[in-house]
mmCIF file of C-alpha atoms and ligand atoms in Angstrom:
data_model
loop_
_atom_site.group_PDB
_atom_site.id
_atom_site.type_symbol
_atom_site.label_atom_id
_atom_site.label_comp_id
_atom_site.label_asym_id
_atom_site.label_seq_id
_atom_site.Cartn_x
_atom_site.Cartn_y
_atom_site.Cartn_z
ATOM 1 C CA UNK A 1 18.371 -4.732 8.686
ATOM 2 C CA UNK A 2 19.126 -6.504 12.301
ATOM 3 C CA UNK A 3 19.653 -9.699 12.031
ATOM 4 C CA UNK A 4 15.791 -11.760 12.515
ATOM 5 C CA UNK A 5 17.228 -13.631 15.369
ATOM 6 C CA UNK A 6 17.870 -10.200 17.711
ATOM 7 C CA UNK A 7 14.145 -9.067 16.664
ATOM 8 C CA UNK A 8 11.872 -9.329 19.923
ATOM 9 C CA UNK A 9 8.213 -10.992 18.849
ATOM 10 C CA UNK A 10 6.928 -7.117 19.556
ATOM 11 C CA UNK A 11 9.810 -5.923 17.033
ATOM 12 C CA UNK A 12 8.489 -8.325 14.426
ATOM 13 C CA UNK A 13 4.880 -7.524 14.538
ATOM 14 C CA UNK A 14 5.615 -4.017 14.180
ATOM 15 C CA UNK A 15 8.455 -4.596 11.204
ATOM 16 C CA UNK A 16 5.876 -4.503 8.766
ATOM 17 C CA UNK A 17 5.009 -0.612 8.834
ATOM 18 C CA UNK A 18 8.770 0.633 9.207
ATOM 19 C CA UNK A 19 9.309 1.074 5.673
ATOM 20 C CA UNK A 20 6.283 2.765 3.703
ATOM 21 C CA UNK A 21 7.780 3.270 0.056
ATOM 22 C CA UNK A 22 11.401 2.721 -1.043
ATOM 23 C CA UNK A 23 12.482 4.056 -4.617
ATOM 24 C CA UNK A 24 12.910 0.945 -6.386
ATOM 25 C CA UNK A 25 15.009 2.721 -9.202
ATOM 26 C CA UNK A 26 17.324 4.818 -7.516
ATOM 27 C CA UNK A 27 17.723 7.154 -10.598
ATOM 28 C CA UNK A 28 14.470 8.153 -10.811
ATOM 29 C CA UNK A 29 13.677 11.947 -9.378
ATOM 30 C CA UNK A 30 10.164 13.054 -10.128
ATOM 31 C CA UNK A 31 9.792 13.248 -6.887
ATOM 32 C CA UNK A 32 10.353 16.398 -4.874
ATOM 33 C CA UNK A 33 8.380 16.596 -1.384
ATOM 34 C CA UNK A 34 5.253 14.196 -1.072
ATOM 35 C CA UNK A 35 5.904 11.104 -2.295
ATOM 36 C CA UNK A 36 2.013 10.298 -1.271
ATOM 37 C CA UNK A 37 1.091 13.604 -2.950
ATOM 38 C CA UNK A 38 2.698 13.353 -6.119
ATOM 39 C CA UNK A 39 2.241 9.705 -7.077
ATOM 40 C CA UNK A 40 -1.274 10.117 -7.947
ATOM 41 C CA UNK A 41 -1.182 13.164 -9.086
ATOM 42 C CA UNK A 42 1.825 12.317 -12.317
ATOM 43 C CA UNK A 43 -0.414 9.749 -14.429
ATOM 44 C CA UNK A 44 1.363 6.974 -14.240
ATOM 45 C CA UNK A 45 -0.600 4.736 -12.097
ATOM 46 C CA UNK A 46 0.803 1.580 -13.393
ATOM 47 C CA UNK A 47 4.800 2.536 -12.997
ATOM 48 C CA UNK A 48 3.712 3.558 -9.779
ATOM 49 C CA UNK A 49 1.700 1.078 -8.774
ATOM 50 C CA UNK A 50 -1.120 2.503 -7.995
ATOM 51 C CA UNK A 51 -3.966 -0.007 -8.017
ATOM 52 C CA UNK A 52 -7.391 1.448 -7.027
ATOM 53 C CA UNK A 53 -8.564 5.211 -6.732
ATOM 54 C CA UNK A 54 -11.944 5.863 -4.627
ATOM 55 C CA UNK A 55 -12.642 10.201 -4.535
ATOM 56 C CA UNK A 56 -10.979 11.153 -2.157
ATOM 57 C CA UNK A 57 -8.082 7.891 -1.563
ATOM 58 C CA UNK A 58 -5.964 5.485 -3.112
ATOM 59 C CA UNK A 59 -4.456 2.302 -3.026
ATOM 60 C CA UNK A 60 -0.741 1.996 -3.332
ATOM 61 C CA UNK A 61 1.441 -0.518 -3.556
ATOM 62 C CA UNK A 62 4.997 -1.350 -1.197
ATOM 63 C CA UNK A 63 7.905 -1.481 -3.100
ATOM 64 C CA UNK A 64 9.613 -3.224 0.467
ATOM 65 C CA UNK A 65 6.286 -4.893 0.859
ATOM 66 C CA UNK A 66 6.529 -7.499 3.650
ATOM 67 C CA UNK A 67 3.911 -10.083 2.509
ATOM 68 C CA UNK A 68 2.866 -10.310 -1.053
ATOM 69 C CA UNK A 69 0.209 -7.761 -1.234
ATOM 70 C CA UNK A 70 1.356 -5.358 1.254
ATOM 71 C CA UNK A 71 -0.776 -2.580 0.251
ATOM 72 C CA UNK A 72 -1.029 0.758 1.849
ATOM 73 C CA UNK A 73 -4.385 2.929 1.478
ATOM 74 C CA UNK A 74 -3.942 6.923 1.366
ATOM 75 C CA UNK A 75 -6.190 9.679 1.927
ATOM 76 C CA UNK A 76 -5.111 12.611 -0.579
ATOM 77 C CA UNK A 77 -5.462 15.132 1.962
ATOM 78 C CA UNK A 78 -1.667 15.829 3.472
ATOM 79 C CA UNK A 79 -1.568 15.813 6.434
ATOM 80 C CA UNK A 80 -0.113 13.190 9.590
ATOM 81 C CA UNK A 81 -2.557 13.856 11.916
ATOM 82 C CA UNK A 82 -6.002 11.711 11.697
ATOM 83 C CA UNK A 83 -8.244 14.152 13.315
ATOM 84 C CA UNK A 84 -7.828 16.587 10.466
ATOM 85 C CA UNK A 85 -9.585 13.901 8.520
ATOM 86 C CA UNK A 86 -13.109 15.455 7.511
ATOM 87 C CA UNK A 87 -15.852 12.400 7.515
ATOM 88 C CA UNK A 88 -16.369 12.643 3.635
ATOM 89 C CA UNK A 89 -12.547 11.311 3.333
ATOM 90 C CA UNK A 90 -12.847 9.440 6.961
ATOM 91 C CA UNK A 91 -15.624 6.839 5.058
ATOM 92 C CA UNK A 92 -14.459 7.407 1.758
ATOM 93 C CA UNK A 93 -10.944 5.885 3.118
ATOM 94 C CA UNK A 94 -12.317 3.545 5.489
ATOM 95 C CA UNK A 95 -14.096 2.074 2.506
ATOM 96 C CA UNK A 96 -11.808 2.112 0.235
ATOM 97 C CA UNK A 97 -10.154 -0.138 2.940
ATOM 98 C CA UNK A 98 -13.304 -2.715 3.334
ATOM 99 C CA UNK A 99 -13.084 -2.999 -0.504
ATOM 100 C CA UNK A 100 -8.850 -3.861 -0.555
ATOM 101 C CA UNK A 101 -9.444 -6.493 2.225
ATOM 102 C CA UNK A 102 -12.230 -7.637 -0.521
ATOM 103 C CA UNK A 103 -9.793 -7.014 -3.285
ATOM 104 C CA UNK A 104 -6.314 -9.490 -1.453
ATOM 105 C CA UNK A 105 -9.140 -11.941 -0.262
ATOM 106 C CA UNK A 106 -9.951 -12.516 -4.048
ATOM 107 C CA UNK A 107 -5.806 -12.439 -4.829
ATOM 108 C CA UNK A 108 -4.269 -13.908 -2.348
ATOM 109 C CA UNK A 109 -6.505 -15.509 -0.404
ATOM 110 C CA UNK A 110 -4.701 -14.737 2.721
ATOM 111 C CA UNK A 111 -5.552 -15.731 6.269
ATOM 112 C CA UNK A 112 -6.017 -13.003 7.822
ATOM 113 C CA UNK A 113 -4.330 -9.791 7.459
ATOM 114 C CA UNK A 114 -2.824 -6.769 9.964
ATOM 115 C CA UNK A 115 -4.049 -3.082 9.243
ATOM 116 C CA UNK A 116 -2.856 0.083 10.613
ATOM 117 C CA UNK A 117 -1.149 3.215 10.905
ATOM 118 C CA UNK A 118 1.675 4.593 12.442
ATOM 119 C CA UNK A 119 1.076 8.448 13.288
ATOM 120 C CA UNK A 120 3.702 10.482 14.366
ATOM 121 C CA UNK A 121 7.309 10.513 14.350
ATOM 122 C CA UNK A 122 7.741 8.385 17.129
ATOM 123 C CA UNK A 123 5.445 5.409 16.130
ATOM 124 C CA UNK A 124 7.935 3.739 14.020
ATOM 125 C CA UNK A 125 7.362 4.679 10.048
ATOM 126 C CA UNK A 126 9.462 6.679 7.428
ATOM 127 C CA UNK A 127 7.224 8.652 7.135
ATOM 128 C CA UNK A 128 4.835 10.973 9.414
ATOM 129 C CA UNK A 129 3.375 14.199 7.159
ATOM 130 C CA UNK A 130 0.809 12.026 5.236
ATOM 131 C CA UNK A 131 -1.137 9.541 7.232
ATOM 132 C CA UNK A 132 -1.419 6.075 5.220
ATOM 133 C CA UNK A 133 -2.964 2.732 6.316
ATOM 134 C CA UNK A 134 -0.895 -0.754 5.810
ATOM 135 C CA UNK A 135 -2.886 -3.844 4.636
ATOM 136 C CA UNK A 136 -0.874 -6.903 5.415
ATOM 137 C CA UNK A 137 -1.752 -10.069 3.601
ATOM 138 C CA UNK A 138 -0.822 -12.810 6.148
ATOM 139 C CA UNK A 139 -0.674 -17.154 6.334
ATOM 140 C CA UNK A 140 -0.131 -18.608 9.132
ATOM 141 C CA UNK A 141 3.373 -19.808 9.480
ATOM 142 C CA UNK A 142 4.628 -17.382 7.102
ATOM 143 C CA UNK A 143 7.735 -15.412 7.423
ATOM 144 C CA UNK A 144 8.835 -11.842 6.161
ATOM 145 C CA UNK A 145 9.236 -11.774 2.444
ATOM 146 C CA UNK A 146 11.953 -9.333 2.332
ATOM 147 C CA UNK A 147 13.201 -11.407 4.520
ATOM 148 C CA UNK A 148 13.459 -14.462 2.713
ATOM 149 C CA UNK A 149 13.796 -12.884 -1.239
ATOM 150 C CA UNK A 150 16.843 -11.497 -1.103
ATOM 151 C CA UNK A 151 16.990 -10.795 -5.086
ATOM 152 C CA UNK A 152 15.686 -7.648 -6.263
ATOM 153 C CA UNK A 153 14.737 -8.742 -9.791
ATOM 154 C CA UNK A 154 12.488 -11.418 -7.958
ATOM 155 C CA UNK A 155 10.754 -8.612 -5.731
ATOM 156 C CA UNK A 156 10.081 -6.982 -8.652
ATOM 157 C CA UNK A 157 8.204 -9.299 -10.680
ATOM 158 C CA UNK A 158 6.276 -9.720 -7.288
ATOM 159 C CA UNK A 159 5.670 -6.532 -6.912
ATOM 160 C CA UNK A 160 4.140 -6.516 -11.158
ATOM 161 C CA UNK A 161 2.110 -9.835 -10.901
ATOM 162 C CA UNK A 162 0.695 -8.740 -7.151
ATOM 163 C CA UNK A 163 -0.612 -5.611 -9.189
ATOM 164 C CA UNK A 164 -2.135 -7.465 -12.294
ATOM 165 C CA UNK A 165 -3.754 -9.938 -9.279
ATOM 166 C CA UNK A 166 -4.956 -6.947 -7.871
ATOM 167 C CA UNK A 167 -6.322 -4.774 -10.290
ATOM 168 C CA UNK A 168 -8.158 -7.705 -12.011
ATOM 169 C CA UNK A 169 -10.134 -8.330 -8.044
ATOM 170 C CA UNK A 170 -10.892 -4.516 -7.890
ATOM 171 C CA UNK A 171 -12.260 -4.748 -11.530
ATOM 172 C CA UNK A 172 -14.696 -8.110 -10.181
ATOM 173 C CA UNK A 173 -16.009 -5.758 -7.287
ATOM 174 C CA UNK A 174 -19.284 -4.061 -8.287
ATOM 175 C CA UNK A 175 -19.231 -0.045 -8.359
ATOM 176 C CA UNK A 176 -15.769 -0.095 -10.098
ATOM 177 C CA UNK A 177 -14.389 0.774 -13.308
ATOM 178 C CA UNK A 178 -11.370 -0.576 -15.171
ATOM 179 C CA UNK A 179 -10.470 1.519 -17.933
ATOM 180 C CA UNK A 180 -7.300 -0.761 -18.778
ATOM 181 C CA UNK A 181 -4.122 -1.882 -17.220
ATOM 182 C CA UNK A 182 -1.926 0.663 -17.601
ATOM 183 C CA UNK A 183 -4.743 2.991 -15.166
ATOM 184 C CA UNK A 184 -5.830 2.234 -11.389
ATOM 185 C CA UNK A 185 -9.519 0.251 -11.324
ATOM 186 C CA UNK A 186 -11.805 3.484 -10.297
ATOM 187 C CA UNK A 187 -14.079 2.780 -7.434
ATOM 188 C CA UNK A 188 -17.420 4.638 -7.915
HETATM 189 ZN ZN1 ZN B 1 1.825 14.772 0.827
#
């Protein structure tokens, strides 16, 4: 990692998008090709940190959160090209983003959000063949959580806490079904 002092303001703005998903457990060998295709197929939502699922998309906690509550909203469709999403998937993905803002607001009361996509290998993301929208809660005067807290155990505990809070928040929304703490909240 670069020292924070060497980063320009522009780079800091884009830092949340740099790392999409990092294995916390290096002994894990059950991901062969595309993590965003394989995680939702594993029937292990809690372990995989998938907190909500709609018809065509799902919400995944980022293992490398810029801030607590940093998630990605990901269509199941394996493509890196936003223009390939059909109308049903676009609408479902957009509605899931709306619900994600609501859930994050309920769970964390942020002052704002950064949200966006990295499209193409030149855009700075680490996974460019399966598109995903980052949603990062922001607070006035916040600093990069990962840079502040370097203790892995603390980060894992924070992820567990984030999962529970967001799971509760999605479960409280109208038009959702909470099937228990081990599975993602289902969006009708
Ligand atoms: Zn994929």
